[in-house]
Amino acid sequence: MTAPQEPIEPTLGALPEDDLQTELNTLRAELESVQAALQAQQEQVLRAMAEAENVRRRAQEDVSKARKFSIESFAEGMVPVKDSLEAALAQADQTVETLREGVEMTLKQLTNAFERNLLKEIAPVQGDKFDPHQHQAISSVPAAQPANTVVQVLQKGYAIADRTLRPALVVVSAGQ
């Protein structure tokens, strides 16, 4: 049988007790400092996350409002056009000339509303080069002009800003 061993106590060296207490106090102060810094960092992270969520939510609301009211300006331009058309139809005894004048004024209102809202006509002329981004070829016919050029416009197209809303319907030359 072996003799029972006595527990080994950790020793911190030959430091006097006052030095040990000072070292312990220093370590506690460092620990408290690190814990305070960690807590401050955690609070900053939480604030940043909350701010990011608020920005995301505000952006979603802005997009929603933009979708909902994006046509508002265009609609404001269309209301007078509708009013003019209704007024023209309400006139019982009109001459062809007064009806034509009213239609021309209404067309001018419509054109102004289109311009204010960046809605532009795509109206190629005969001989223009065919552009598949703005034109839709309905057919190709033999013609005296170069191939892939517009022979005839069947219907104007429209673009909003730089985006084609409806391509112009055209007949294209197949060459000779």
PDB file of N, CA, C and O in Angstrom, residues 57-84:
ATOM      1  N   ARG A  57     -37.396  48.672 -43.808  1.00  0.00           N
ATOM      2  CA  ARG A  57     -38.842  48.885 -43.739  1.00  0.00           C
ATOM      3  C   ARG A  57     -39.231  50.187 -44.450  1.00  0.00           C
ATOM      4  O   ARG A  57     -40.195  50.218 -45.217  1.00  0.00           O
ATOM      5  N   ARG A  58     -38.457  51.261 -44.220  1.00  0.00           N
ATOM      6  CA  ARG A  58     -38.740  52.537 -44.897  1.00  0.00           C
ATOM      7  C   ARG A  58     -38.582  52.403 -46.402  1.00  0.00           C
ATOM      8  O   ARG A  58     -39.375  52.953 -47.170  1.00  0.00           O
ATOM      9  N   ALA A  59     -37.568  51.675 -46.837  1.00  0.00           N
ATOM     10  CA  ALA A  59     -37.365  51.471 -48.278  1.00  0.00           C
ATOM     11  C   ALA A  59     -38.533  50.700 -48.878  1.00  0.00           C
ATOM     12  O   ALA A  59     -38.997  51.026 -49.973  1.00  0.00           O
ATOM     13  N   GLN A  60     -39.022  49.695 -48.165  1.00  0.00           N
ATOM     14  CA  GLN A  60     -40.183  48.940 -48.651  1.00  0.00           C
ATOM     15  C   GLN A  60     -41.403  49.849 -48.756  1.00  0.00           C
ATOM     16  O   GLN A  60     -42.157  49.776 -49.724  1.00  0.00           O
ATOM     17  N   GLU A  61     -41.606  50.701 -47.765  1.00  0.00           N
ATOM     18  CA  GLU A  61     -42.734  51.637 -47.802  1.00  0.00           C
ATOM     19  C   GLU A  61     -42.592  52.603 -48.967  1.00  0.00           C
ATOM     20  O   GLU A  61     -43.574  52.907 -49.650  1.00  0.00           O
ATOM     21  N   ASP A  62     -41.368  53.099 -49.210  1.00  0.00           N
ATOM     22  CA  ASP A  62     -41.135  54.020 -50.323  1.00  0.00           C
ATOM     23  C   ASP A  62     -41.424  53.349 -51.660  1.00  0.00           C
ATOM     24  O   ASP A  62     -42.032  53.951 -52.541  1.00  0.00           O
ATOM     25  N   VAL A  63     -40.983  52.106 -51.812  1.00  0.00           N
ATOM     26  CA  VAL A  63     -41.241  51.371 -53.054  1.00  0.00           C
ATOM     27  C   VAL A  63     -42.736  51.155 -53.227  1.00  0.00           C
ATOM     28  O   VAL A  63     -43.285  51.326 -54.322  1.00  0.00           O
ATOM     29  N   SER A  64     -43.403  50.815 -52.142  1.00  0.00           N
ATOM     30  CA  SER A  64     -44.852  50.598 -52.201  1.00  0.00           C
ATOM     31  C   SER A  64     -45.570  51.881 -52.611  1.00  0.00           C
ATOM     32  O   SER A  64     -46.457  51.864 -53.475  1.00  0.00           O
ATOM     33  N   LYS A  65     -45.184  53.003 -52.016  1.00  0.00           N
ATOM     34  CA  LYS A  65     -45.796  54.287 -52.379  1.00  0.00           C
ATOM     35  C   LYS A  65     -45.473  54.660 -53.818  1.00  0.00           C
ATOM     36  O   LYS A  65     -46.321  55.182 -54.538  1.00  0.00           O
ATOM     37  N   ALA A  66     -44.252  54.414 -54.239  1.00  0.00           N
ATOM     38  CA  ALA A  66     -43.862  54.739 -55.621  1.00  0.00           C
ATOM     39  C   ALA A  66     -44.693  53.932 -56.601  1.00  0.00           C
ATOM     40  O   ALA A  66     -45.141  54.455 -57.620  1.00  0.00           O
ATOM     41  N   ARG A  67     -44.902  52.651 -56.312  1.00  0.00           N
ATOM     42  CA  ARG A  67     -45.738  51.823 -57.195  1.00  0.00           C
ATOM     43  C   ARG A  67     -47.169  52.336 -57.221  1.00  0.00           C
ATOM     44  O   ARG A  67     -47.792  52.407 -58.263  1.00  0.00           O
ATOM     45  N   LYS A  68     -47.670  52.670 -56.039  1.00  0.00           N
ATOM     46  CA  LYS A  68     -49.059  53.084 -55.929  1.00  0.00           C
ATOM     47  C   LYS A  68     -49.310  54.417 -56.630  1.00  0.00           C
ATOM     48  O   LYS A  68     -50.334  54.598 -57.276  1.00  0.00           O
ATOM     49  N   PHE A  69     -48.372  55.352 -56.518  1.00  0.00           N
ATOM     50  CA  PHE A  69     -48.602  56.697 -57.023  1.00  0.00           C
ATOM     51  C   PHE A  69     -47.770  57.049 -58.251  1.00  0.00           C
ATOM     52  O   PHE A  69     -47.768  58.193 -58.692  1.00  0.00           O
ATOM     53  N   SER A  70     -47.076  56.078 -58.840  1.00  0.00           N
ATOM     54  CA  SER A  70     -46.216  56.380 -59.982  1.00  0.00           C
ATOM     55  C   SER A  70     -47.002  56.886 -61.178  1.00  0.00           C
ATOM     56  O   SER A  70     -46.496  57.654 -61.981  1.00  0.00           O
ATOM     57  N   ILE A  71     -48.215  56.493 -61.312  1.00  0.00           N
ATOM     58  CA  ILE A  71     -49.024  56.890 -62.456  1.00  0.00           C
ATOM     59  C   ILE A  71     -49.795  58.179 -62.177  1.00  0.00           C
ATOM     60  O   ILE A  71     -50.499  58.688 -63.045  1.00  0.00           O
ATOM     61  N   GLU A  72     -49.655  58.721 -60.997  1.00  0.00           N
ATOM     62  CA  GLU A  72     -50.427  59.903 -60.605  1.00  0.00           C
ATOM     63  C   GLU A  72     -50.237  61.064 -61.576  1.00  0.00           C
ATOM     64  O   GLU A  72     -51.215  61.669 -62.020  1.00  0.00           O
ATOM     65  N   SER A  73     -49.009  61.371 -61.931  1.00  0.00           N
ATOM     66  CA  SER A  73     -48.746  62.486 -62.840  1.00  0.00           C
ATOM     67  C   SER A  73     -49.398  62.249 -64.199  1.00  0.00           C
ATOM     68  O   SER A  73     -50.009  63.152 -64.777  1.00  0.00           O
ATOM     69  N   PHE A  74     -49.277  61.036 -64.697  1.00  0.00           N
ATOM     70  CA  PHE A  74     -49.876  60.712 -65.988  1.00  0.00           C
ATOM     71  C   PHE A  74     -51.404  60.802 -65.898  1.00  0.00           C
ATOM     72  O   PHE A  74     -52.061  61.326 -66.804  1.00  0.00           O
ATOM     73  N   ALA A  75     -51.972  60.324 -64.807  1.00  0.00           N
ATOM     74  CA  ALA A  75     -53.423  60.377 -64.630  1.00  0.00           C
ATOM     75  C   ALA A  75     -53.906  61.822 -64.579  1.00  0.00           C
ATOM     76  O   ALA A  75     -54.965  62.147 -65.128  1.00  0.00           O
ATOM     77  N   GLU A  76     -53.133  62.691 -63.940  1.00  0.00           N
ATOM     78  CA  GLU A  76     -53.508  64.107 -63.901  1.00  0.00           C
ATOM     79  C   GLU A  76     -53.561  64.705 -65.304  1.00  0.00           C
ATOM     80  O   GLU A  76     -54.379  65.567 -65.586  1.00  0.00           O
ATOM     81  N   GLY A  77     -52.692  64.249 -66.187  1.00  0.00           N
ATOM     82  CA  GLY A  77     -52.710  64.727 -67.567  1.00  0.00           C
ATOM     83  C   GLY A  77     -53.848  64.137 -68.379  1.00  0.00           C
ATOM     84  O   GLY A  77     -54.304  64.727 -69.361  1.00  0.00           O
ATOM     85  N   MET A  78     -54.335  62.956 -67.984  1.00  0.00           N
ATOM     86  CA  MET A  78     -55.415  62.288 -68.728  1.00  0.00           C
ATOM     87  C   MET A  78     -56.799  62.803 -68.364  1.00  0.00           C
ATOM     88  O   MET A  78     -57.713  62.768 -69.179  1.00  0.00           O
ATOM     89  N   VAL A  79     -56.977  63.311 -67.154  1.00  0.00           N
ATOM     90  CA  VAL A  79     -58.295  63.778 -66.723  1.00  0.00           C
ATOM     91  C   VAL A  79     -58.835  64.881 -67.632  1.00  0.00           C
ATOM     92  O   VAL A  79     -59.995  64.803 -68.072  1.00  0.00           O
ATOM     93  N   PRO A  80     -58.048  65.907 -67.973  1.00  0.00           N
ATOM     94  CA  PRO A  80     -58.592  66.932 -68.880  1.00  0.00           C
ATOM     95  C   PRO A  80     -58.925  66.373 -70.271  1.00  0.00           C
ATOM     96  O   PRO A  80     -59.864  66.843 -70.921  1.00  0.00           O
ATOM     97  N   VAL A  81     -58.168  65.385 -70.719  1.00  0.00           N
ATOM     98  CA  VAL A  81     -58.450  64.768 -72.020  1.00  0.00           C
ATOM     99  C   VAL A  81     -59.820  64.096 -71.972  1.00  0.00           C
ATOM    100  O   VAL A  81     -60.654  64.257 -72.873  1.00  0.00           O
ATOM    101  N   LYS A  82     -60.076  63.365 -70.915  1.00  0.00           N
ATOM    102  CA  LYS A  82     -61.384  62.712 -70.765  1.00  0.00           C
ATOM    103  C   LYS A  82     -62.489  63.750 -70.679  1.00  0.00           C
ATOM    104  O   LYS A  82     -63.552  63.603 -71.303  1.00  0.00           O
ATOM    105  N   ASP A  83     -62.255  64.820 -69.902  1.00  0.00           N
ATOM    106  CA  ASP A  83     -63.254  65.886 -69.799  1.00  0.00           C
ATOM    107  C   ASP A  83     -63.580  66.470 -71.167  1.00  0.00           C
ATOM    108  O   ASP A  83     -64.751  66.708 -71.489  1.00  0.00           O
ATOM    109  N   SER A  84     -62.561  66.711 -71.977  1.00  0.00           N
ATOM    110  CA  SER A  84     -62.763  67.286 -73.313  1.00  0.00           C
ATOM    111  C   SER A  84     -63.553  66.337 -74.203  1.00  0.00           C
ATOM    112  O   SER A  84     -64.443  66.764 -74.947  1.00  0.00           O
TER     113      SER A  84
END
